């Protein structure tokens, strides 16, 4: 009926096939007709074994014929209707749940079948059935750019085909072959299309999840990395005039594209060093530039409307945490470049902020430029935090191995590092003498920004500061402090001598830095308690930092914490949540006992 030339018969034939697939696809939703549960399962299994592949091959043949009719001219209504039905049938087939090779209770089957899109996991009898499908569907998707409805269905088919797993691709070379069929079948061309096609980034991310790019040979790996960076560059380019929804779509596409980098970086040892390192460096720089204002970056100017929207939205630390986590992985892959670059940018902008605060932009200064400067600092601190730390909920924060190795191999001098650390909060920017540890220098750059903020608060310049930047600094102090401040060295097989000298439990500098950090947090409560969110975040950070036997024990003797206890009644009206967290932090510190 579908092969007949009569459009009506074609429609009826496709409807019958769709009804059959619906009837046999789900045992829990199949028509009851008084049959036992075991009969339903056997019928589904028999249909899968005998007829399902034939239906899929029939759909593929129909799609090949439809692809041959595609051209510059629009399809006739009859041809379009047939193509739509065939694509929908293909989507049903590729979403088929093959998981039940053995009889299972109805309740368990219902749990599995509640998945919206189960992964494609056919048995070995389907060998060879999907060899031509990637190229065919990519051809259709590429040709249907002017028909969003059909392009969407074709994309769903591709996304399902990308999840192919199980017996058909059980071996490493089989998975690599399946991935190569996508890239060689037209995906590389789609990744190079401008403007980027919606859904391509999602497809790339889905493929990388099920078929890691480390499976690729050198002939495809280079072009793949090049297109991956080019697509990211296109998504990171500023697009003035986008609606809020369109901007969110671009960010979602960027999230999905960055997901493709995770397996690449995790399997870095299996890949040639230079192509991957060059691509990682390029993408890190692209992302950094996209978050900075001109001339160093490409970020669009902040408007008053954006300020109003930002107050209602999720903060950047949560909204972009997945992006930043991947960018942190990229940065750790190119630490000799990323660490000095971030240090330089932070030091320059912190120095600029000091100059601005001295001149007070409210008295004829450039208020817009001041906002851009604060936004730059906000993003630089976020990227630094994700570069230096990999905090996971429920796990003990540890110094990343790449950071330790870089610190050990950079030829740093402990006296120069400690000299740099001792200059914290002494007004001007710390002066580097000798060869300090570049990792510690980056940390000091952030801590110096904290010192500038604290000095501005003491000088009554709170209106010139940004509560958002202050929250980001508190976020950094929490992540960084949990990881680097008085670490438990027994958790590591090797430690950097300079990091131990600067922040170790038995070092002279460690307790000094702890007291300095506590002093900064206490200054937020004493001088900026009117910002309820900042006060709560500060108190929660105090709890996190002190909820450790060693840090709590050392903190009990810190002058900054003792001063806070003495002046607790002068802190003003803290919100109940912040007040409870503060009391909890003080109790933890006072009861800490490492003996």
XYZ file of C-alpha atoms in Angstrom:
595
model
C 0.000 0.000 0.000
C 2.801 2.421 0.861
C 4.621 1.629 -2.372
C 1.489 2.323 -4.390
C 1.237 5.552 -6.315
C -2.104 6.446 -4.753
C -1.553 9.057 -1.996
C -4.566 7.796 -0.079
C -3.267 4.219 -0.036
C 0.147 5.457 1.054
C -1.384 7.299 3.988
C -3.442 4.274 4.992
C -0.420 1.966 4.733
C 1.747 4.211 6.903
C -1.054 4.534 9.447
C -1.383 0.748 9.635
C 2.348 0.327 10.173
C 2.311 3.018 12.857
C -0.601 1.317 14.616
C 1.248 -2.007 14.525
C 4.349 -0.435 16.026
C 2.321 1.212 18.774
C 0.562 -2.072 19.540
C 3.757 -4.098 19.807
C 6.130 -1.459 21.158
C 4.728 -1.426 24.687
C 3.511 -4.455 26.550
C 1.934 -2.346 29.271
C -0.054 -0.205 26.839
C -1.025 -2.975 24.406
C -4.669 -3.871 23.916
C -5.695 -6.306 26.636
C -8.122 -8.587 24.669
C -8.162 -10.986 27.600
C -4.671 -12.398 27.032
C -2.232 -13.210 29.809
C 0.838 -11.107 30.505
C 3.166 -13.832 29.252
C 1.336 -13.954 25.915
C 1.840 -10.202 25.475
C 5.567 -10.540 26.127
C 5.925 -13.457 23.700
C 3.985 -11.581 21.019
C 6.204 -8.524 21.397
C 9.335 -10.641 21.231
C 8.082 -12.543 18.173
C 7.261 -9.290 16.373
C 10.727 -7.928 17.133
C 12.406 -11.066 15.837
C 10.316 -11.620 12.722
C 8.970 -8.326 11.424
C 10.571 -5.296 13.048
C 13.754 -5.258 10.986
C 11.722 -5.693 7.790
C 9.642 -2.637 8.684
C 12.815 -0.648 9.357
C 14.352 -1.684 6.039
C 11.137 -0.731 4.276
C 11.229 2.724 5.887
C 14.865 3.153 4.899
C 14.028 2.294 1.295
C 11.195 4.812 1.316
C 13.441 7.494 2.787
C 16.112 6.830 0.152
C 13.546 7.348 -2.583
C 12.298 10.507 -0.884
C 15.854 11.816 -0.537
C 16.320 11.353 -4.273
C 13.364 13.649 -4.916
C 14.704 16.430 -2.715
C 16.047 19.405 -4.585
C 16.003 23.184 -4.690
C 12.258 23.183 -5.270
C 9.757 22.490 -2.516
C 8.281 19.009 -2.268
C 4.776 18.446 -3.485
C 2.190 18.122 -0.690
C 1.847 14.382 -1.380
C 5.603 13.739 -1.270
C 5.986 15.830 1.861
C 3.175 13.965 3.606
C 4.771 10.613 2.724
C 8.210 11.769 3.887
C 6.730 12.980 7.154
C 5.030 9.636 7.794
C 8.187 7.686 6.961
C 10.270 9.848 9.286
C 7.755 9.402 12.088
C 7.800 5.642 11.521
C 11.602 5.684 11.627
C 11.503 7.618 14.884
C 9.172 4.991 16.363
C 11.491 2.209 15.254
C 14.647 3.888 16.543
C 12.928 4.539 19.884
C 11.985 0.875 20.258
C 12.737 -0.625 23.647
C 14.754 -3.810 23.082
C 15.597 -4.369 26.727
C 13.260 -7.248 27.527
C 14.867 -10.435 26.268
C 13.454 -12.335 29.243
C 10.003 -12.305 30.875
C 9.732 -9.631 33.549
C 6.918 -8.686 35.930
C 4.491 -6.118 34.579
C 5.503 -3.525 37.168
C 9.190 -3.706 36.207
C 8.397 -3.502 32.508
C 6.256 -0.446 33.173
C 9.171 1.265 34.899
C 11.463 0.667 31.922
C 8.851 1.687 29.381
C 8.201 4.957 31.202
C 11.418 6.290 29.636
C 10.640 8.914 27.029
C 13.469 7.895 24.699
C 15.179 4.619 25.583
C 18.594 4.048 24.065
C 18.815 2.001 20.887
C 19.946 -1.461 21.990
C 18.992 -4.096 19.397
C 20.184 -7.683 19.411
C 22.845 -9.252 17.182
C 20.220 -10.164 14.562
C 20.201 -6.478 13.560
C 23.807 -6.583 12.378
C 24.287 -4.333 9.358
C 20.824 -2.772 9.593
C 22.104 0.669 10.632
C 25.170 0.923 8.398
C 23.609 3.351 5.913
C 21.176 5.062 8.266
C 23.490 7.853 9.543
C 24.362 9.143 6.080
C 20.762 8.901 4.860
C 19.282 10.722 7.845
C 22.023 13.359 7.812
C 21.331 13.960 4.125
C 17.640 14.426 4.852
C 18.293 16.658 7.851
C 20.652 18.837 5.844
C 18.199 19.160 2.947
C 15.203 19.974 5.166
C 16.603 23.186 6.590
C 13.645 25.169 5.264
C 11.092 22.782 6.765
C 11.469 22.977 10.564
C 8.824 20.342 11.262
C 10.413 17.606 9.148
C 13.927 18.660 10.146
C 12.956 18.220 13.790
C 11.727 14.662 13.206
C 14.885 13.823 11.238
C 16.954 15.218 14.113
C 15.105 13.031 16.613
C 15.912 10.005 14.463
C 19.583 10.979 14.417
C 19.646 11.520 18.176
C 18.211 8.060 18.732
C 20.595 6.488 16.237
C 23.474 8.131 18.099
C 22.578 6.116 21.215
C 23.228 2.760 19.507
C 24.811 0.430 22.055
C 24.834 -3.203 23.094
C 25.800 -6.261 21.070
C 26.100 -4.474 17.711
C 28.788 -2.083 18.936
C 30.260 -4.049 21.804
C 33.821 -3.835 20.504
C 35.878 -0.667 20.442
C 36.401 -0.745 16.673
C 32.658 -1.228 16.087
C 31.857 1.882 18.112
C 34.524 3.804 16.248
C 33.066 2.684 12.917
C 29.578 3.836 13.923
C 30.947 7.233 14.962
C 32.903 7.505 11.716
C 29.731 6.869 9.710
C 28.209 9.956 11.274
C 31.227 12.194 10.750
C 31.978 10.940 7.258
C 28.295 10.856 6.356
C 27.748 14.594 6.612
C 27.966 15.598 10.272
C 31.284 17.393 9.769
C 29.661 19.468 7.031
C 26.703 20.293 9.263
C 29.091 21.345 12.046
C 30.597 23.814 9.598
C 27.277 25.316 8.488
C 26.776 28.989 9.361
C 24.674 30.080 11.077
C 24.796 26.900 13.186
C 21.883 24.553 12.597
C 19.741 24.005 15.655
C 20.270 20.523 17.037
C 23.742 19.889 15.609
C 25.442 20.630 18.929
C 23.000 18.308 20.686
C 23.788 15.537 18.206
C 27.536 16.024 18.659
C 27.175 15.869 22.438
C 24.970 12.771 22.277
C 27.413 10.976 19.993
C 30.354 11.790 22.250
C 28.478 10.380 25.227
C 27.876 6.972 23.631
C 30.838 6.844 21.232
C 33.830 8.750 22.672
C 35.876 10.660 20.076
C 38.987 8.839 21.279
C 37.738 6.014 19.026
C 38.468 8.100 15.926
C 41.471 7.567 13.721
C 43.909 10.397 12.968
C 42.259 11.064 9.596
C 39.002 12.112 11.286
C 40.226 13.356 14.670
C 41.891 16.488 13.274
C 38.878 17.668 11.226
C 36.576 16.772 14.116
C 38.521 18.930 16.594
C 38.698 21.770 14.083
C 34.933 21.747 13.477
C 34.280 21.375 17.195
C 36.226 24.570 17.906
C 34.718 26.399 14.932
C 31.192 25.519 16.034
C 31.944 26.690 19.571
C 33.344 29.937 18.169
C 30.146 30.493 16.199
C 28.017 29.899 19.295
C 30.202 32.197 21.409
C 30.107 35.075 18.948
C 27.945 37.929 20.264
C 24.630 38.255 18.452
C 23.014 41.628 19.190
C 19.261 41.741 18.914
C 18.568 38.161 19.969
C 15.441 37.577 21.998
C 15.763 36.085 25.456
C 14.511 32.740 24.185
C 16.990 32.700 21.292
C 19.865 33.567 23.618
C 18.851 30.733 25.939
C 18.789 28.337 22.970
C 22.344 29.339 22.059
C 23.515 28.772 25.612
C 21.820 25.380 25.659
C 23.564 24.467 22.401
C 26.874 25.572 23.898
C 26.225 23.386 26.953
C 25.608 20.396 24.702
C 28.678 21.093 22.587
C 30.921 21.415 25.631
C 29.623 18.039 26.811
C 31.425 16.542 23.814
C 34.729 17.724 25.290
C 34.383 15.757 28.512
C 35.176 12.308 27.016
C 37.920 13.902 24.909
C 39.683 15.293 27.972
C 39.056 12.202 30.070
C 40.652 10.020 27.372
C 43.461 12.470 26.635
C 46.081 9.770 27.212
C 44.649 7.806 24.262
C 44.879 10.726 21.822
C 47.762 12.514 20.092
C 48.934 15.249 22.417
C 49.362 18.183 20.060
C 46.015 18.306 18.198
C 44.084 18.002 21.450
C 46.214 20.521 23.320
C 45.916 23.055 20.523
C 42.147 22.633 20.316
C 41.755 22.867 24.105
C 43.816 26.051 24.197
C 41.804 27.587 21.379
C 38.476 26.844 23.025
C 39.655 28.066 26.433
C 40.701 31.364 24.882
C 37.445 31.641 22.950
C 35.361 31.146 26.067
C 37.477 33.576 28.066
C 37.146 36.239 25.373
C 33.394 35.736 25.215
C 33.148 36.609 28.923
C 35.330 39.731 28.842
C 34.468 43.218 27.652
C 36.294 44.768 24.671
C 39.101 45.244 23.815
C 40.270 42.013 25.453
C 36.974 40.244 24.843
C 33.798 40.211 22.796
C 31.080 40.422 25.454
C 28.193 42.688 24.529
C 27.826 45.790 26.716
C 25.669 45.477 29.812
C 22.325 47.212 29.483
C 19.966 48.407 32.197
C 17.418 45.836 31.006
C 19.918 43.045 31.640
C 20.431 44.300 35.191
C 16.693 44.049 35.834
C 16.459 40.568 34.309
C 19.518 39.370 36.242
C 17.817 40.091 39.564
C 15.069 37.604 38.718
C 17.249 34.870 37.208
C 19.398 32.130 38.611
C 22.856 33.486 39.374
C 25.763 32.801 37.026
C 27.454 30.455 39.493
C 24.542 28.047 39.138
C 23.376 28.831 35.630
C 26.764 28.329 33.983
C 28.342 25.826 36.354
C 28.308 22.986 33.801
C 29.911 25.180 31.153
C 32.505 26.444 33.597
C 33.290 22.933 34.814
C 34.202 21.896 31.259
C 36.147 25.119 30.700
C 38.027 24.345 33.914
C 38.920 20.923 32.487
C 40.120 22.613 29.300
C 42.226 25.026 31.323
C 43.823 22.226 33.344
C 44.828 20.620 30.059
C 46.769 23.795 29.144
C 47.840 25.050 32.578
C 51.125 26.640 31.405
C 48.993 29.000 29.336
C 45.817 29.315 31.395
C 47.338 30.091 34.803
C 49.602 33.008 33.744
C 46.853 34.419 31.518
C 44.248 34.482 34.276
C 46.808 35.862 36.733
C 47.693 38.704 34.389
C 44.064 39.594 33.678
C 43.090 39.507 37.346
C 46.067 41.600 38.420
C 45.427 44.194 35.713
C 41.746 44.546 36.480
C 42.249 44.579 40.236
C 44.762 47.390 39.823
C 42.289 49.216 37.590
C 39.573 48.764 40.214
C 41.846 50.312 42.845
C 42.355 53.339 40.603
C 38.629 53.646 39.962
C 37.835 53.493 43.668
C 40.342 56.252 44.353
C 38.727 58.494 41.721
C 35.078 57.583 42.558
C 33.197 57.229 39.216
C 30.093 58.777 40.811
C 31.793 62.160 40.528
C 31.905 62.394 36.748
C 33.486 59.001 36.073
C 32.458 56.435 33.496
C 29.805 54.408 35.304
C 29.278 52.056 32.345
C 32.991 51.208 32.179
C 32.944 50.554 35.927
C 30.107 48.047 35.478
C 32.021 46.307 32.708
C 35.110 46.108 34.920
C 33.147 44.485 37.738
C 31.585 42.024 35.297
C 35.051 41.097 34.014
C 36.238 40.429 37.555
C 33.155 38.334 38.250
C 33.862 36.020 35.303
C 37.608 35.854 35.887
C 37.053 34.691 39.469
C 34.497 32.122 38.306
C 36.867 30.692 35.717
C 39.752 30.670 38.188
C 37.671 28.803 40.750
C 36.708 26.119 38.262
C 40.270 25.880 36.967
C 41.815 25.293 40.389
C 39.117 23.127 41.961
C 36.830 20.238 41.096
C 34.417 20.184 43.994
C 31.757 17.471 43.794
C 28.837 17.181 46.167
C 29.340 14.433 48.718
C 33.040 13.933 47.922
C 36.154 15.177 49.694
C 37.573 18.118 47.707
C 41.065 17.298 46.460
C 43.664 19.329 44.613
C 43.478 18.316 40.928
C 46.418 16.160 39.932
C 47.168 18.367 36.914
C 47.516 21.413 39.171
C 49.849 19.541 41.517
C 52.030 18.361 38.638
C 52.187 21.826 37.111
C 53.112 23.374 40.455
C 55.859 20.788 40.977
C 57.308 21.116 37.479
C 57.362 24.898 37.134
C 60.616 25.386 39.052
C 59.091 27.641 41.695
C 60.981 28.865 44.750
C 59.303 28.542 48.143
C 60.837 31.773 49.583
C 59.596 33.791 46.599
C 56.166 32.182 46.910
C 55.923 32.954 50.627
C 57.130 36.507 50.014
C 54.304 37.004 47.526
C 51.798 35.587 49.987
C 53.014 37.820 52.808
C 52.160 40.966 50.827
C 48.419 40.280 50.895
C 46.343 43.301 51.842
C 49.259 45.745 51.963
C 47.658 48.303 49.694
C 49.270 48.030 46.288
C 49.442 44.856 44.245
C 51.953 42.275 45.509
C 55.366 42.526 43.868
C 56.805 39.305 42.466
C 60.419 38.671 43.397
C 62.274 35.602 42.247
C 60.238 32.707 40.859
C 57.029 32.282 42.842
C 54.705 29.375 42.168
C 52.372 30.499 39.335
C 49.488 28.570 40.915
C 49.929 30.451 44.189
C 50.289 33.692 42.259
C 46.889 33.096 40.664
C 45.377 32.425 44.083
C 46.993 35.569 45.472
C 45.502 37.555 42.584
C 42.009 36.552 43.725
C 42.843 37.120 47.386
C 44.192 40.565 46.510
C 40.831 41.382 44.940
C 39.263 40.340 48.251
C 41.648 42.725 50.018
C 40.685 45.595 47.715
C 37.010 44.923 48.346
C 37.580 44.832 52.097
C 39.508 48.115 52.038
C 36.741 49.743 49.990
C 34.131 48.609 52.517
C 36.188 50.040 55.364
C 36.428 53.318 53.443
C 32.653 53.503 53.028
C 32.712 52.812 49.284
C 30.200 49.948 49.315
C 27.995 51.649 46.645
C 30.914 51.350 44.211
C 31.226 47.615 44.756
C 29.150 44.819 43.310
C 27.292 42.405 45.605
C 27.462 39.900 42.749
C 31.259 40.074 42.655
C 31.299 39.808 46.449
C 29.160 36.657 46.277
C 31.479 35.218 43.641
C 34.487 35.899 45.861
C 32.756 34.172 48.776
C 31.976 31.248 46.458
C 35.655 31.119 45.459
C 36.881 31.247 49.055
C 34.647 28.319 49.921
C 35.725 26.100 47.005
C 39.355 27.081 47.233
C 39.518 26.900 51.028
C 37.979 23.430 51.175
C 40.552 22.199 48.646
C 43.821 23.990 49.409
C 43.664 25.442 52.915
C 45.319 23.121 55.465
C 44.820 20.007 53.320
C 45.123 16.469 54.628
C 48.351 15.373 52.970
C 47.647 11.693 53.606
C 45.038 11.858 50.829
C 47.743 12.474 48.212
C 50.487 10.294 46.812
C 52.514 13.443 46.110
C 52.172 17.105 46.988
C 53.728 20.257 45.614
C 56.316 21.600 48.108
C 55.342 25.205 47.409
C 51.639 24.515 47.968
C 52.481 22.754 51.227
C 54.697 25.659 52.303
C 51.979 28.185 51.471
C 48.879 26.428 52.804
C 49.985 23.261 54.616
C 48.885 22.241 58.093
C 52.366 22.342 59.582
C 53.534 25.447 57.747
C 53.775 28.921 59.234
C 51.873 30.425 56.327
C 48.853 28.092 56.518
C 47.350 29.476 59.764
C 48.177 33.018 58.604
C 46.211 32.551 55.377
C 43.345 30.938 57.291
C 43.173 33.942 59.616
C 43.306 36.283 56.630
C 40.420 34.483 54.895
C 38.357 34.482 58.080
C 39.042 38.200 58.453
C 37.747 38.844 54.946
C 34.574 36.862 55.604
C 34.026 38.607 58.926
C 34.369 41.993 57.225
C 31.415 41.105 55.001
C 29.276 40.600 58.096
C 30.538 43.701 59.862
C 30.487 46.130 56.939
C 27.950 44.746 54.463
C 25.286 42.989 56.522
C 22.569 44.866 54.617
C 23.081 42.468 51.680
C 21.062 39.516 52.960
C 22.172 37.055 50.271
C 25.824 37.957 50.769
C 25.537 37.635 54.546
C 23.939 34.204 54.232
C 26.563 33.029 51.723
C 29.348 34.331 53.963
C 28.014 32.507 57.018
C 27.529 29.293 55.068
C 31.112 29.554 53.825
C 32.296 29.972 57.409
C 30.438 26.789 58.320
C 31.980 24.881 55.405
C 35.523 26.044 56.117
C 35.379 25.416 59.855
C 33.577 22.084 59.606
C 36.943 20.356 59.527
C 38.899 19.262 62.571
C 42.196 20.840 61.513
C 40.793 24.120 60.203
C 38.382 24.389 63.123
C 41.185 23.792 65.623
C 43.434 26.386 63.991
C 40.573 28.874 63.608
C 39.850 28.815 67.335
C 43.136 30.671 67.841
C 42.730 33.081 64.905
C 42.497 36.758 65.948
C 39.911 37.457 63.240
C 37.487 34.883 64.601
C 38.058 35.961 68.200
C 37.338 39.556 67.199
C 34.127 38.429 65.508
C 32.997 36.698 68.697
C 33.680 39.837 70.708
C 31.798 42.061 68.250
C 28.968 39.661 67.481
C 26.449 41.975 69.089
C 27.558 44.820 66.796
C 26.957 43.020 63.509
C 23.568 44.562 62.938
C 20.436 42.699 62.052
C 21.401 39.500 60.262
C 18.626 37.507 58.650
C 17.560 34.464 60.703
C 19.175 32.009 58.273
C 22.487 33.868 58.308
C 22.386 34.233 62.095
C 21.838 30.497 62.572
C 24.686 29.681 60.188
C 27.006 32.097 62.000
C 26.232 30.551 65.380
C 26.792 27.105 63.902
C 30.206 28.160 62.565
C 31.233 29.582 65.941
C 30.111 26.459 67.785
C 32.044 24.244 65.356
C 35.203 26.312 65.812
C 34.915 26.412 69.588
C 34.362 22.670 69.908
C 36.980 21.563 67.361
C 39.579 19.333 68.966
C 42.061 17.364 66.922
C 43.542 15.488 69.883
